[in-house]
Amino acid sequence: MRHPSATAALLAAAVLGGLGLVPAAAHARTGPEVARAAWITSCYDKKERDFAPCGRWRLLWRDGRQTTIRDAAITKIDSAGKETRDPSTFAISGDGKVLAYERAGDHRLVVRRAAGGPATVLPKSVRPKGLGTDVIGLDLSSTGDKVLIDYQDDPARLPAKVVTVATGKITTLPAEDTVLGFSGDGDEVLATRLQGDNTTTMYAYRLDGGAPIKSTPPQVVANALAYALAPDGKTVAVFTEGDTAKKRPPRARIYDLETGDLSAAADLPVKADALPYAPWWTADGRLNVVVHSGDERETAVIRVLTVDPQSQQTTQADKYTISKTRHAYFAAGE
């Protein structure tokens, strides 16, 4: 299955026994034990004449602290088991309390609390024999109780998998789809499929095995930069890029998979070149989006915006920076 090219908890009362977690309040993305992002330093390799990830992955916390993740791999491995020059796979849940990453040494995929404690090792079958982590992408549900594993193989032959962390249950999705992430309550996965007539079909797959909701969205939706599925399993937040020539900022719309209704566009309060890459809903219906700015070798500025789906008013929930020495970073919810 392919990953998108651009590179959502009161109702989410799932049992996280394998992680020793308890469900948090839906608005509780605050406090010292909430991770904002993970990042890794970049070092110049004189032999290769290029930059590469180096050192250890670091967590940037809500209170400004930084800590290292000692058991996380620095880089991915290829199908032969050799280290690549790409940073390893990483994800942080939208509430900032759960991590998923590949472990140093054996490159097994693991999930654990951001605050520490034992890690839950995911089944070996999520990385089939002969497959490197260089073609694997990770996404966590908003509370981290489920992991979405996507395979960036070409042509697409491997179906994406959803692992329920506490039980190890694996649900597979159609290999021909592009997965876009979990719904706000983690009960559905949003995906798209390019059809033979060059139209795009959008699906909301129910992980309990129920029939999916599907629709053929208009071009402005099909060509958007980022998407997020609401807890109701049918409402999709759609984010489009800004236009620097027209000085128009990125925009947000709401699309209904069942009715086909599309809201008017609402401008985000950011510059035209800012990129809304990581939207997610919380289980109580709050819509958040992470907006990035800052080129390579420049300090990255990350803003977390909360969008009211009804009024489409936007407020800034958080803002932080990541060092210009970074090689890569992953924001919570991304």
XYZ file of C-alpha atoms in Angstrom:
334
model
C 0.000 0.000 0.000
C 1.170 3.507 -0.762
C 1.719 6.271 1.743
C 0.595 9.856 0.912
C 3.307 11.747 -0.969
C 3.266 14.801 1.305
C 4.787 13.481 3.864
C -8.195 12.543 17.119
C -10.579 11.253 24.453
C -13.502 10.720 26.132
C -15.143 8.350 23.720
C -11.869 6.575 23.107
C -12.039 4.514 26.285
C -10.184 1.596 24.790
C -8.204 -0.643 27.137
C -4.491 0.103 26.855
C -3.412 -2.602 29.244
C -0.414 -3.597 27.169
C 0.990 -0.124 27.684
C -0.281 0.409 31.203
C -2.213 3.425 29.952
C -5.578 4.823 31.009
C -7.765 7.004 28.753
C -7.149 10.714 29.152
C -9.655 13.534 29.012
C -10.227 14.602 25.451
C -8.871 18.093 26.035
C -5.861 17.040 28.098
C -2.986 17.762 25.761
C -1.286 19.772 28.483
C 1.123 19.184 31.342
C 4.744 18.098 31.615
C 4.228 14.497 30.446
C 2.980 15.493 26.994
C 5.432 15.247 24.107
C 5.256 17.874 21.421
C 7.616 16.290 18.917
C 10.554 13.966 18.344
C 13.612 15.052 16.381
C 17.101 13.895 15.463
C 20.254 15.881 14.702
C 21.865 16.180 11.288
C 25.616 15.673 10.772
C 27.645 16.265 7.632
C 29.207 13.116 6.193
C 32.433 14.152 4.454
C 32.755 10.826 2.671
C 29.260 10.951 1.208
C 29.311 14.746 0.940
C 25.837 14.910 2.348
C 23.981 15.268 5.626
C 22.740 12.230 7.567
C 20.895 11.650 10.848
C 23.158 11.230 13.877
C 23.003 10.980 17.657
C 19.829 9.915 19.432
C 16.210 10.771 18.895
C 15.043 13.461 21.304
C 11.608 14.204 22.712
C 10.560 17.826 23.058
C 8.111 18.127 25.951
C 5.296 20.575 26.544
C 7.192 22.141 29.474
C 10.266 22.775 27.285
C 12.379 19.823 28.471
C 14.209 17.566 26.063
C 15.003 13.909 26.719
C 16.626 11.200 24.619
C 15.067 7.931 23.466
C 17.961 5.539 23.957
C 16.465 2.443 22.370
C 15.240 4.039 19.129
C 17.099 3.241 15.921
C 18.844 6.148 14.226
C 18.219 5.056 10.655
C 16.044 2.637 8.737
C 17.239 -0.617 7.184
C 16.766 -1.886 3.650
C 15.538 -5.306 2.494
C 19.024 -6.747 3.038
C 19.137 -5.508 6.632
C 21.688 -2.787 5.916
C 21.477 0.635 7.491
C 20.233 3.359 5.170
C 20.853 7.092 5.342
C 17.215 7.840 6.105
C 15.981 8.581 9.642
C 14.132 5.723 11.309
C 10.374 5.399 11.453
C 8.662 7.338 14.251
C 5.197 8.494 15.387
C 3.639 10.284 18.380
C -0.054 10.059 19.244
C -2.154 13.199 18.941
C -2.432 13.511 22.732
C 1.378 13.406 22.973
C 1.427 10.452 25.383
C 2.337 7.421 23.256
C 5.287 6.709 20.936
C 5.759 4.209 18.126
C 9.201 3.646 16.609
C 11.672 1.057 15.384
C 13.956 -0.349 18.042
C 17.722 -0.123 17.750
C 19.503 -3.388 17.034
C 16.718 -5.548 15.627
C 14.553 -2.766 14.139
C 11.363 -4.304 15.570
C 8.438 -1.897 15.767
C 7.490 -1.000 19.346
C 4.928 1.149 21.163
C 5.337 2.691 24.620
C 4.303 5.588 26.831
C 6.180 8.793 26.094
C 6.817 9.199 29.827
C 8.677 5.877 29.924
C 8.081 2.305 30.971
C 8.181 -1.002 29.122
C 7.571 -1.126 25.396
C 5.065 -3.364 23.649
C 6.717 -5.113 20.702
C 4.428 -5.402 17.689
C 4.025 -8.779 15.946
C 6.832 -9.792 13.584
C 4.299 -10.175 10.796
C 3.896 -6.411 10.473
C 7.298 -6.400 8.777
C 7.258 -9.379 6.403
C 10.476 -11.299 5.822
C 12.681 -9.615 3.245
C 11.140 -6.204 3.815
C 13.140 -3.310 5.204
C 11.840 -0.543 7.402
C 12.708 1.846 4.584
C 9.287 1.139 3.033
C 7.280 1.315 6.260
C 5.297 4.253 7.604
C 3.704 4.511 11.068
C 0.644 6.361 12.307
C -0.914 6.269 15.779
C -4.526 6.818 16.758
C -5.159 9.957 18.802
C -4.709 8.113 22.123
C -2.132 5.620 20.840
C -4.250 2.500 21.331
C -3.903 1.508 17.673
C -1.060 1.627 15.151
C -1.481 1.976 11.395
C 1.372 0.421 9.435
C 1.652 1.388 5.781
C 3.906 -0.104 3.134
C 5.337 2.206 0.514
C 6.005 -0.587 -1.952
C 5.779 0.052 -5.685
C 3.778 -1.420 -7.251
C 1.491 -1.550 -4.233
C 1.019 -5.174 -3.205
C 1.082 -5.184 0.589
C -2.098 -4.216 2.453
C -1.790 -1.704 5.274
C -2.311 -3.159 8.745
C -3.936 -1.794 11.880
C -2.652 -3.282 15.142
C -4.632 -2.950 18.367
C -1.790 -2.539 20.853
C -3.394 -4.131 23.912
C -4.445 -7.335 22.129
C -2.165 -7.606 19.100
C -5.202 -7.962 16.826
C -4.356 -7.134 13.207
C -6.846 -5.711 10.698
C -5.838 -5.417 7.050
C -6.949 -2.836 4.491
C -7.056 -3.066 0.674
C -3.594 -2.904 -0.891
C -4.709 -0.590 -3.693
C -5.699 2.186 -1.278
C -3.725 5.158 -0.001
C -4.302 5.350 3.744
C -4.736 8.790 5.301
C -5.055 8.056 9.018
C -7.420 7.207 11.869
C -10.739 8.771 12.756
C -10.892 10.800 15.965
C -11.995 7.817 18.055
C -9.702 5.346 16.282
C -12.605 3.178 15.096
C -12.179 3.940 11.397
C -9.410 4.549 8.882
C -9.687 7.083 6.052
C -8.308 6.084 2.658
C -8.482 6.988 -1.027
C -8.232 4.958 -4.208
C -7.425 6.206 -7.706
C -9.847 4.678 -10.202
C -9.269 3.755 -13.839
C -11.130 6.844 -15.074
C -8.773 9.088 -13.063
C -11.398 9.839 -10.426
C -10.684 9.320 -6.734
C -12.871 7.347 -4.352
C -12.645 8.140 -0.642
C -13.375 5.438 1.935
C -13.994 5.394 5.684
C -13.254 1.801 6.745
C -14.811 0.533 9.967
C -12.312 -1.529 11.907
C -15.099 -3.645 13.425
C -15.736 -5.122 9.989
C -18.813 -3.059 9.099
C -19.436 -1.773 5.601
C -17.278 1.234 4.682
C -18.685 4.633 3.744
C -17.443 5.761 0.362
C -17.795 8.762 -1.910
C -16.333 10.334 -5.036
C -15.247 13.754 -3.750
C -14.867 16.919 -5.866
C -11.422 17.825 -7.176
C -10.755 20.382 -4.449
C -11.064 17.534 -1.942
C -9.318 14.874 -3.996
C -6.327 17.174 -4.608
C -6.012 18.492 -1.040
C -2.813 18.406 0.982
C -4.090 16.805 4.203
C -7.195 15.142 5.621
C -8.659 14.057 8.964
C -11.691 11.871 9.678
C -14.004 12.883 12.548
C -15.189 10.472 15.275
C -18.523 10.090 13.479
C -16.704 8.211 10.728
C -18.102 10.347 7.892
C -17.039 13.973 8.368
C -13.709 14.801 6.743
C -11.620 17.907 7.431
C -9.821 18.941 4.261
C -6.774 21.228 4.146
C -5.412 22.818 0.965
C -2.123 24.599 0.323
C -1.768 28.352 0.282
C -0.913 30.438 -2.766
C 2.202 32.557 -2.264
C 1.668 34.537 -5.476
C -1.802 35.597 -4.336
C -0.707 35.766 -0.680
C -3.545 33.405 0.179
C -3.028 31.231 3.257
C -3.858 27.531 3.469
C -7.547 26.795 3.811
C -9.793 24.349 5.658
C -13.069 22.827 4.502
C -15.451 20.199 5.883
C -16.650 17.410 3.581
C -19.434 14.897 4.341
C -18.754 11.447 2.907
C -22.428 10.426 3.137
C -24.126 13.479 1.638
C -21.328 14.959 -0.451
C -21.832 18.365 1.192
C -18.763 20.621 1.152
C -18.415 23.715 3.322
C -17.029 27.038 2.230
C -13.284 27.500 2.641
C -11.897 29.104 5.802
C -8.454 30.734 5.769
C -5.985 29.571 8.401
C -4.215 32.410 10.305
C -0.780 31.556 8.918
C 1.419 32.693 6.048
C 0.812 31.461 2.527
C 3.905 29.237 2.517
C 3.045 27.413 5.769
C 2.065 23.774 5.319
C -0.834 22.128 7.199
C 0.486 18.578 7.169
C -0.973 16.834 10.195
C -4.649 17.330 11.056
C -6.450 15.130 13.580
C -9.725 15.106 15.486
C -10.108 14.332 19.161
C -12.839 11.926 20.238
C -14.970 14.827 21.543
C -14.966 16.514 18.136
C -12.141 19.068 18.338
C -10.227 19.517 15.106
C -6.487 20.195 15.324
C -3.888 20.757 12.650
C -0.101 21.042 12.824
C 1.327 23.745 10.566
C 5.017 23.702 9.688
C 7.327 26.450 8.421
C 11.101 26.755 8.072
C 13.371 25.417 5.355
C 16.303 23.037 5.793
C 19.132 24.498 7.939
C 16.604 26.966 9.365
C 14.787 26.783 12.697
C 11.495 24.980 12.229
C 8.419 26.712 13.609
C 5.496 24.439 14.464
C 2.066 25.788 15.320
C -0.825 23.656 16.573
C -4.144 25.191 15.578
C -7.631 24.239 16.784
C -10.376 24.747 14.216
C -14.042 24.974 15.236
C -15.861 22.813 12.654
C -19.084 24.824 13.070
C -17.874 28.439 12.984
C -14.554 27.574 11.301
C -12.854 29.973 13.716
C -9.235 29.077 14.435
C -7.224 29.467 17.637
C -3.571 28.692 18.341
C -3.251 25.903 20.900
C 0.551 25.683 20.895
C 3.657 27.045 19.197
C 7.243 25.824 19.457
C 10.491 25.596 17.529
C 12.956 22.854 16.647
C 16.668 23.459 16.108
C 18.047 24.249 12.671
C 20.508 21.380 13.252
C 17.656 18.867 12.930
C 17.700 16.214 10.235
C 14.080 15.172 10.723
C 11.260 15.628 13.183
C 7.769 14.261 13.816
C 5.135 16.353 15.577
C 2.497 14.788 17.829
C -0.451 13.696 15.728
C 1.586 13.699 12.535
